[in-house]
């Protein structure tokens, strides 16, 4: 595929999955913070945990669908940026995919190996099975992995947003526009 | 001779009948007095559900303290103020009526991990003895049955008698704690503490 054949913007499916995933990742980090450090009462904390677990599985489905769509479809050409910027961008985006999957699987392992087994009821509809039996030492490791990956995701999301805003406000190119829903004007669409 | 004799026998019989009647009357009076004494002894009281709260609290590591209560229960209180040891109390609490303020959390507590409400629908307390501690409190000792396991439990109960409106009221406040492991409720230990605090307050109206 030559650069001329590449689409000028991301496809509708990728755009939808991107923003839905973005909203859920931000919500998951906020819920995760609130349920651990928020100082809410016991009942609210329990509900936050259940929502965090349910939305975690929604995030898993969205990320898997987006990866499949990325492999199946084609991406718009990278903007004319310096090599190091492209490298950083690819690193942030690639790491976000990997860390998102890592955070979800480690979170699933946390609820599976917890010494207090609370069934994961997906939006109170059905029970999602555990990955492993209760195991206190594996639980401690999974908690650490889940926390570290969540903080890393928060950092990478900040980097990713900063990069997009830099393209939009400093470079004044279409990097943010071509990922935006229903944005008809694409400045660099035709070369 | 024979007639005289028979007359004497008749008189003797009459005397006997009178003695018998008097004795019977005395016994009846005595019996009545006893029955009255029994009736006056332990009066039955009706528990007012609207002013009865069966609450609990439990701690966990890295998790806020959980407060909850049970909404459905039945009980009987029998009080003898002159002989507190003749008093008694029974409480039957429906485990499925647990409420901690979140329906998914309630469902989890009803599950086999904690209350196992399907298999053990009732948590029961039956007193065995009541002793007076001071003017305002009694010590109630009895059996608590939870998850089908019966263990002794002794609780100090503050009692206050109020005469208001239509009749007498008794207000009770009891606080104690139980070791859930003793009843085989092991889930989450040691993350979830073994000690469960109980706070029971109730009001009873004289029947």
Coordinates of C-alpha atoms in Angstrom, one line a residue:
Chain A
X1 CA 0.0 0.0 0.0
X2 CA 1.5 3.3 -1.1
X3 CA 1.1 6.5 1.0
X4 CA -1.5 7.7 -1.5
X5 CA -3.7 4.7 -0.8
X6 CA -3.8 5.4 2.9
X7 CA -6.9 6.8 4.3
X8 CA -6.8 10.5 5.3
X9 CA -8.4 9.8 8.7
X10 CA -9.2 6.9 11.0
X11 CA -12.2 4.8 10.2
X12 CA -15.5 5.2 12.1
X13 CA -15.1 1.9 13.9
X14 CA -11.6 2.8 15.2
X15 CA -12.7 6.3 16.2
X16 CA -15.7 4.9 18.1
X17 CA -13.6 2.2 19.8
X18 CA -10.8 4.8 20.6
X19 CA -13.1 7.2 22.4
X20 CA -15.2 4.6 24.1
X21 CA -12.0 3.0 25.3
X22 CA -10.6 6.4 26.4
X23 CA -13.7 7.2 28.4
X24 CA -13.7 3.8 30.1
X25 CA -9.9 3.9 30.9
X26 CA -10.3 7.3 32.5
X27 CA -13.4 6.1 34.4
X28 CA -11.6 2.9 35.5
X29 CA -8.6 4.9 36.9
X30 CA -11.0 7.3 38.7
X31 CA -13.1 4.5 40.2
X32 CA -9.9 2.6 41.1
X33 CA -8.6 5.6 42.9
X34 CA -11.9 6.3 44.6
X35 CA -12.4 2.7 45.9
X36 CA -8.9 2.5 47.3
X37 CA -8.1 6.0 48.5
X38 CA -11.4 7.9 48.3
X39 CA -12.5 7.3 51.9
X40 CA -16.1 6.4 50.9
X41 CA -18.3 4.3 53.1
X42 CA -18.3 0.5 52.9
X43 CA -21.4 0.1 50.7
X44 CA -20.3 2.7 48.1
X45 CA -16.8 1.1 48.1
X46 CA -18.3 -2.3 47.4
X47 CA -20.3 -0.9 44.5
X48 CA -17.3 0.9 43.1
X49 CA -15.3 -2.4 43.1
X50 CA -18.2 -4.1 41.3
X51 CA -18.4 -1.4 38.6
X52 CA -14.6 -1.3 38.3
X53 CA -14.6 -5.0 37.6
X54 CA -17.5 -4.9 35.2
X55 CA -16.1 -1.9 33.3
X56 CA -12.7 -3.7 33.3
X57 CA -14.2 -6.5 31.2
X58 CA -15.9 -3.9 28.9
X59 CA -12.4 -2.4 28.4
X60 CA -11.0 -5.8 27.6
X61 CA -13.7 -6.3 24.9
X62 CA -13.1 -2.8 23.5
X63 CA -9.3 -3.2 23.4
X64 CA -9.5 -6.6 21.8
X65 CA -12.0 -5.3 19.2
X66 CA -9.7 -2.3 18.5
X67 CA -6.6 -4.4 18.1
X68 CA -8.5 -6.6 15.6
X69 CA -9.7 -3.5 13.8
X70 CA -6.2 -2.1 13.7
X71 CA -4.8 -5.3 12.2
X72 CA -7.6 -5.6 9.7
X73 CA -7.8 -2.0 8.6
X74 CA -5.2 0.5 7.6
X75 CA -4.0 3.6 9.4
X76 CA -3.7 7.1 8.1
X77 CA -0.1 8.1 7.3
X78 CA 2.0 9.4 10.2
X79 CA 2.3 13.2 10.3
X80 CA 5.6 14.7 9.1
X81 CA 7.2 14.9 12.5
X82 CA 10.8 14.4 13.6
X83 CA 11.9 10.8 14.0
X84 CA 12.1 11.0 17.8
X85 CA 8.6 12.3 18.0
X86 CA 7.3 9.4 15.9
X87 CA 9.2 7.0 18.0
X88 CA 7.8 8.5 21.2
X89 CA 4.3 8.4 19.8
X90 CA 4.6 4.8 18.6
X91 CA 6.0 3.9 22.0
X92 CA 3.1 5.6 23.9
X93 CA 0.5 4.1 21.7
X94 CA 2.0 0.6 21.6
X95 CA 2.6 0.7 25.4
X96 CA -1.0 1.8 26.0
X97 CA -2.3 -1.3 24.2
X98 CA 0.0 -3.6 26.0
X99 CA -0.4 -2.0 29.4
X100 CA -4.2 -1.9 29.0
X101 CA -4.3 -5.6 28.4
X102 CA -1.8 -6.2 31.2
X103 CA -3.7 -4.1 33.7
X104 CA -7.0 -5.9 32.8
X105 CA -5.4 -9.4 33.1
X106 CA -3.6 -8.5 36.3
X107 CA -6.9 -7.1 37.7
X108 CA -8.7 -10.3 36.8
X109 CA -5.9 -12.2 38.6
X110 CA -6.4 -9.9 41.6
X111 CA -10.0 -10.8 42.0
X112 CA -9.3 -14.5 41.2
X113 CA -6.6 -15.0 43.8
X114 CA -8.0 -12.7 46.5
X115 CA -8.2 -14.3 50.0
X116 CA -11.7 -12.9 50.1
X117 CA -13.4 -14.3 47.0
X118 CA -16.0 -11.9 45.9
X119 CA -17.7 -13.2 42.7
X120 CA -17.3 -10.9 39.7
X121 CA -20.9 -10.3 38.6
X122 CA -20.8 -8.5 35.3
X123 CA -23.2 -5.6 35.9
X124 CA -25.0 -7.9 38.3
X125 CA -26.1 -10.1 35.3
X126 CA -23.8 -13.1 35.4
X127 CA -20.7 -14.3 37.1
X128 CA -17.4 -14.1 35.3
X129 CA -15.2 -17.1 36.2
X130 CA -11.9 -16.8 38.0
X131 CA -8.5 -17.3 36.3
X132 CA -6.9 -19.0 39.3
X133 CA -7.8 -20.3 42.7
X134 CA -7.2 -18.1 45.9
X135 CA -3.5 -17.6 46.5
X136 CA -2.3 -14.9 49.0
X137 CA 1.3 -14.6 47.5
X138 CA 0.1 -14.5 43.9
X139 CA -2.6 -12.0 45.0
X140 CA 0.0 -9.6 46.5
X141 CA 2.0 -9.8 43.2
X142 CA -1.1 -9.3 41.1
X143 CA -2.1 -6.3 43.2
X144 CA 1.3 -4.7 42.7
X145 CA 1.3 -5.4 39.0
X146 CA -2.2 -4.0 38.6
X147 CA -1.3 -0.8 40.6
X148 CA 1.9 -0.2 38.7
X149 CA 0.3 -0.8 35.3
X150 CA -2.6 1.6 36.3
X151 CA -0.1 4.3 37.2
X152 CA 1.9 3.7 34.0
X153 CA -1.3 3.9 32.0
X154 CA -2.2 7.2 33.7
X155 CA 1.3 8.6 32.8
X156 CA 1.0 7.3 29.2
X157 CA -2.5 8.7 28.7
X158 CA -1.1 12.1 29.9
X159 CA 1.8 11.8 27.4
X160 CA -0.7 10.7 24.6
X161 CA -3.0 13.6 25.3
X162 CA -0.1 16.1 25.5
X163 CA 1.2 14.8 22.1
X164 CA -2.3 15.1 20.5
X165 CA -2.7 18.7 21.9
X166 CA 0.8 19.6 20.7
X167 CA -0.1 18.4 17.2
X168 CA -3.4 20.3 17.3
X169 CA -2.3 23.6 18.9
X170 CA 1.5 23.9 18.1
X171 CA 1.9 22.0 14.8
X172 CA -1.7 22.9 13.8
X173 CA -1.9 19.6 11.8
X174 CA -4.8 17.0 11.5
X175 CA -3.5 14.4 13.9
X176 CA -6.3 15.1 16.5
X177 CA -8.9 15.9 13.8
X178 CA -8.6 12.6 12.0
X179 CA -9.4 10.8 15.2
X180 CA -12.3 13.1 16.0
X181 CA -15.8 12.0 15.3
X182 CA -17.7 13.8 12.6
X183 CA -15.0 16.4 11.8
X184 CA -15.5 17.0 8.1
X185 CA -12.6 19.3 7.3
X186 CA -9.3 17.5 6.9
X187 CA -6.7 20.0 6.0
X188 CA -4.0 17.7 4.8
X189 CA -6.4 15.3 3.3
X190 CA -5.3 15.8 -0.3
X191 CA -1.7 16.1 -1.1
Chain B
X1 CA -79.2 -48.8 120.0
X2 CA -78.9 -49.3 116.4
X3 CA -80.8 -46.1 115.6
X4 CA -78.8 -44.1 118.1
X5 CA -75.7 -45.4 116.6
X6 CA -76.8 -44.5 113.2
X7 CA -77.7 -41.0 114.4
X8 CA -74.2 -40.5 115.8
X9 CA -72.7 -41.7 112.5
X10 CA -74.8 -39.2 110.6
X11 CA -73.7 -36.4 112.8
X12 CA -70.1 -37.5 112.5
X13 CA -70.5 -37.6 108.7
X14 CA -72.0 -34.1 108.6
X15 CA -69.0 -32.8 110.7
X16 CA -66.6 -34.5 108.3
X17 CA -68.4 -33.0 105.3
X18 CA -68.1 -29.5 106.8
X19 CA -64.4 -30.0 107.6
X20 CA -63.9 -31.3 104.1
X21 CA -65.6 -28.2 102.6
X22 CA -63.6 -25.8 104.7
X23 CA -60.4 -27.6 103.8
X24 CA -61.4 -27.4 100.1
X25 CA -62.1 -23.7 100.4
X26 CA -58.8 -23.0 102.1
X27 CA -56.9 -25.0 99.4
X28 CA -58.8 -23.3 96.6
X29 CA -58.0 -19.9 98.1
X30 CA -54.4 -20.9 98.4
X31 CA -54.3 -22.2 94.9
X32 CA -55.9 -19.0 93.6
X33 CA -53.3 -17.0 95.5
X34 CA -50.6 -19.0 93.8
X35 CA -52.1 -18.6 90.4
X36 CA -52.3 -14.9 91.0
X37 CA -48.7 -14.8 92.1
X38 CA -47.7 -16.7 89.0
X39 CA -49.7 -14.4 86.8
X40 CA -48.1 -11.4 88.4
X41 CA -44.6 -12.8 88.0
X42 CA -43.0 -12.7 84.5
X43 CA -45.2 -10.5 82.4
X44 CA -45.0 -10.9 78.6
X45 CA -44.0 -7.9 76.5
X46 CA -44.5 -7.3 72.9
X47 CA -41.5 -6.2 70.9
X48 CA -42.1 -3.1 68.9
X49 CA -40.4 -3.8 65.6
X50 CA -40.4 -0.1 64.6
X51 CA -38.1 0.7 67.5
X52 CA -35.9 -2.4 67.4
X53 CA -32.6 -2.3 65.6
X54 CA -30.3 -5.3 65.2
X55 CA -27.0 -3.8 64.0
X56 CA -23.5 -5.1 63.4
X57 CA -20.2 -3.7 62.4
X58 CA -17.1 -5.4 61.1
X59 CA -13.6 -4.2 60.1
X60 CA -11.4 -5.3 57.2
X61 CA -7.8 -4.5 56.2
X62 CA -7.7 -1.8 53.5
X63 CA -11.4 -1.5 53.5
X64 CA -13.8 0.8 55.3
X65 CA -15.7 -0.4 58.4
X66 CA -18.9 -2.1 57.3
X67 CA -22.1 -1.2 59.2
X68 CA -25.3 -3.1 58.7
X69 CA -28.5 -4.3 60.2
X70 CA -31.2 -7.0 60.0
X71 CA -34.7 -5.8 59.3
X72 CA -36.7 -9.0 59.8
X73 CA -36.9 -10.7 63.2
X74 CA -39.3 -11.9 65.8
X75 CA -38.8 -12.2 69.5
X76 CA -40.4 -12.6 72.9
X77 CA -39.4 -10.9 76.1
X78 CA -40.7 -12.0 79.5
X79 CA -39.8 -9.8 82.4
X80 CA -40.2 -10.3 86.2
X81 CA -39.0 -7.2 87.9
X82 CA -39.1 -8.8 91.4
X83 CA -37.2 -12.0 90.3
X84 CA -35.1 -11.0 87.3
X85 CA -33.8 -14.6 87.1
X86 CA -37.3 -15.6 86.0
X87 CA -37.1 -13.3 83.0
X88 CA -36.3 -14.6 79.5
X89 CA -35.7 -13.4 76.0
X90 CA -35.7 -15.1 72.6
X91 CA -34.8 -13.5 69.3
X92 CA -35.0 -15.0 65.8
X93 CA -33.4 -12.9 63.1
X94 CA -33.9 -13.7 59.4
X95 CA -30.4 -13.7 57.9
X96 CA -31.7 -12.8 54.4
X97 CA -32.9 -9.5 55.7
X98 CA -29.3 -8.2 56.0
X99 CA -28.8 -4.6 54.8
X100 CA -25.5 -2.9 54.5
X101 CA -26.7 -0.2 52.1
X102 CA -25.8 -1.9 48.8
X103 CA -27.9 -4.6 47.2
X104 CA -25.0 -6.4 45.5
X105 CA -23.1 -6.3 48.9
X106 CA -26.2 -7.6 50.6
X107 CA -26.4 -10.5 48.1
X108 CA -22.8 -11.3 48.7
X109 CA -23.3 -11.4 52.5
X110 CA -26.3 -13.7 52.0
X111 CA -24.2 -16.1 50.0
X112 CA -22.4 -19.1 51.4
X113 CA -19.3 -17.0 52.0
X114 CA -20.9 -15.3 55.0
X115 CA -24.5 -15.8 56.2
X116 CA -25.5 -18.7 53.9
X117 CA -29.1 -17.5 54.1
X118 CA -30.4 -20.3 51.9
X119 CA -29.2 -23.0 54.2
X120 CA -29.4 -21.2 57.5
X121 CA -32.4 -18.8 57.3
X122 CA -32.5 -17.9 61.0
X123 CA -30.0 -16.6 63.5
X124 CA -31.3 -17.4 67.0
X125 CA -30.7 -16.2 70.5
X126 CA -32.4 -18.0 73.4
X127 CA -31.6 -16.9 76.9
X128 CA -30.9 -19.4 79.6
X129 CA -30.5 -17.1 82.6
X130 CA -30.9 -13.4 83.4
X131 CA -29.2 -11.9 86.4
X132 CA -29.5 -8.4 87.8
X133 CA -26.3 -6.4 87.6
X134 CA -27.6 -3.1 89.0
X135 CA -30.7 -1.0 89.0
X136 CA -30.4 -0.3 85.3
X137 CA -28.9 -3.4 83.8
X138 CA -29.1 -7.1 83.6
X139 CA -26.8 -9.8 82.3
X140 CA -28.5 -12.1 79.8
X141 CA -26.7 -15.4 79.2
X142 CA -27.9 -17.8 76.5
X143 CA -27.2 -19.5 73.3
X144 CA -26.5 -17.9 69.9
X145 CA -27.0 -20.1 66.9
X146 CA -25.4 -18.8 63.7
X147 CA -24.8 -21.0 60.6
X148 CA -26.2 -23.9 62.6
X149 CA -23.5 -23.6 65.2
X150 CA -24.6 -22.9 68.8
X151 CA -22.3 -21.0 71.1
X152 CA -22.9 -19.4 74.6
X153 CA -23.2 -15.7 74.6
X154 CA -23.4 -13.4 77.6
X155 CA -24.6 -9.8 77.1
X156 CA -25.1 -6.9 79.5
X157 CA -28.4 -5.2 78.7
X158 CA -29.3 -1.7 79.8
X159 CA -33.0 -1.7 80.7
X160 CA -35.1 1.4 81.2
X161 CA -38.7 1.3 82.2
X162 CA -40.9 4.2 80.9
X163 CA -44.5 4.8 81.8
X164 CA -45.8 6.9 79.0
X165 CA -49.2 7.3 77.3
X166 CA -51.1 4.0 77.1
X167 CA -48.8 1.8 79.2
X168 CA -45.5 0.7 80.3
X169 CA -42.5 0.5 77.9
X170 CA -39.2 -1.1 78.3
X171 CA -36.2 0.1 76.4
X172 CA -33.2 -2.2 76.0
X173 CA -29.8 -1.5 74.7
X174 CA -27.2 -4.2 74.4
X175 CA -23.7 -4.1 72.9
X176 CA -21.4 -7.1 72.5
X177 CA -19.1 -8.7 70.0
X178 CA -18.8 -12.2 68.7
X179 CA -16.0 -14.2 67.2
X180 CA -17.4 -15.3 63.7
X181 CA -14.7 -18.0 63.4
X182 CA -16.3 -19.8 66.4
X183 CA -19.4 -20.2 64.2
X184 CA -17.4 -21.4 61.2
X185 CA -17.8 -18.1 59.3
X186 CA -14.2 -18.0 58.0
X187 CA -14.4 -16.1 54.7
X188 CA -11.7 -13.5 54.2
X189 CA -10.0 -14.0 57.5
X190 CA -7.6 -12.4 58.4
X191 CA -8.3 -9.6 55.8
X192 CA -11.8 -9.4 57.3
X193 CA -11.6 -9.3 61.1
X194 CA -12.9 -12.2 63.2
X195 CA -14.7 -9.9 65.6
X196 CA -18.2 -8.8 64.7
X197 CA -19.6 -6.0 66.9
X198 CA -23.3 -6.3 67.7
X199 CA -25.6 -3.5 68.9
X200 CA -29.1 -4.3 69.7
X201 CA -31.7 -1.8 70.8
X202 CA -35.3 -2.7 71.4
X203 CA -38.5 -1.4 72.9
X204 CA -41.1 -3.7 74.4
X205 CA -44.7 -2.8 75.3
X206 CA -46.5 -4.6 78.1
X207 CA -49.2 -7.0 76.9

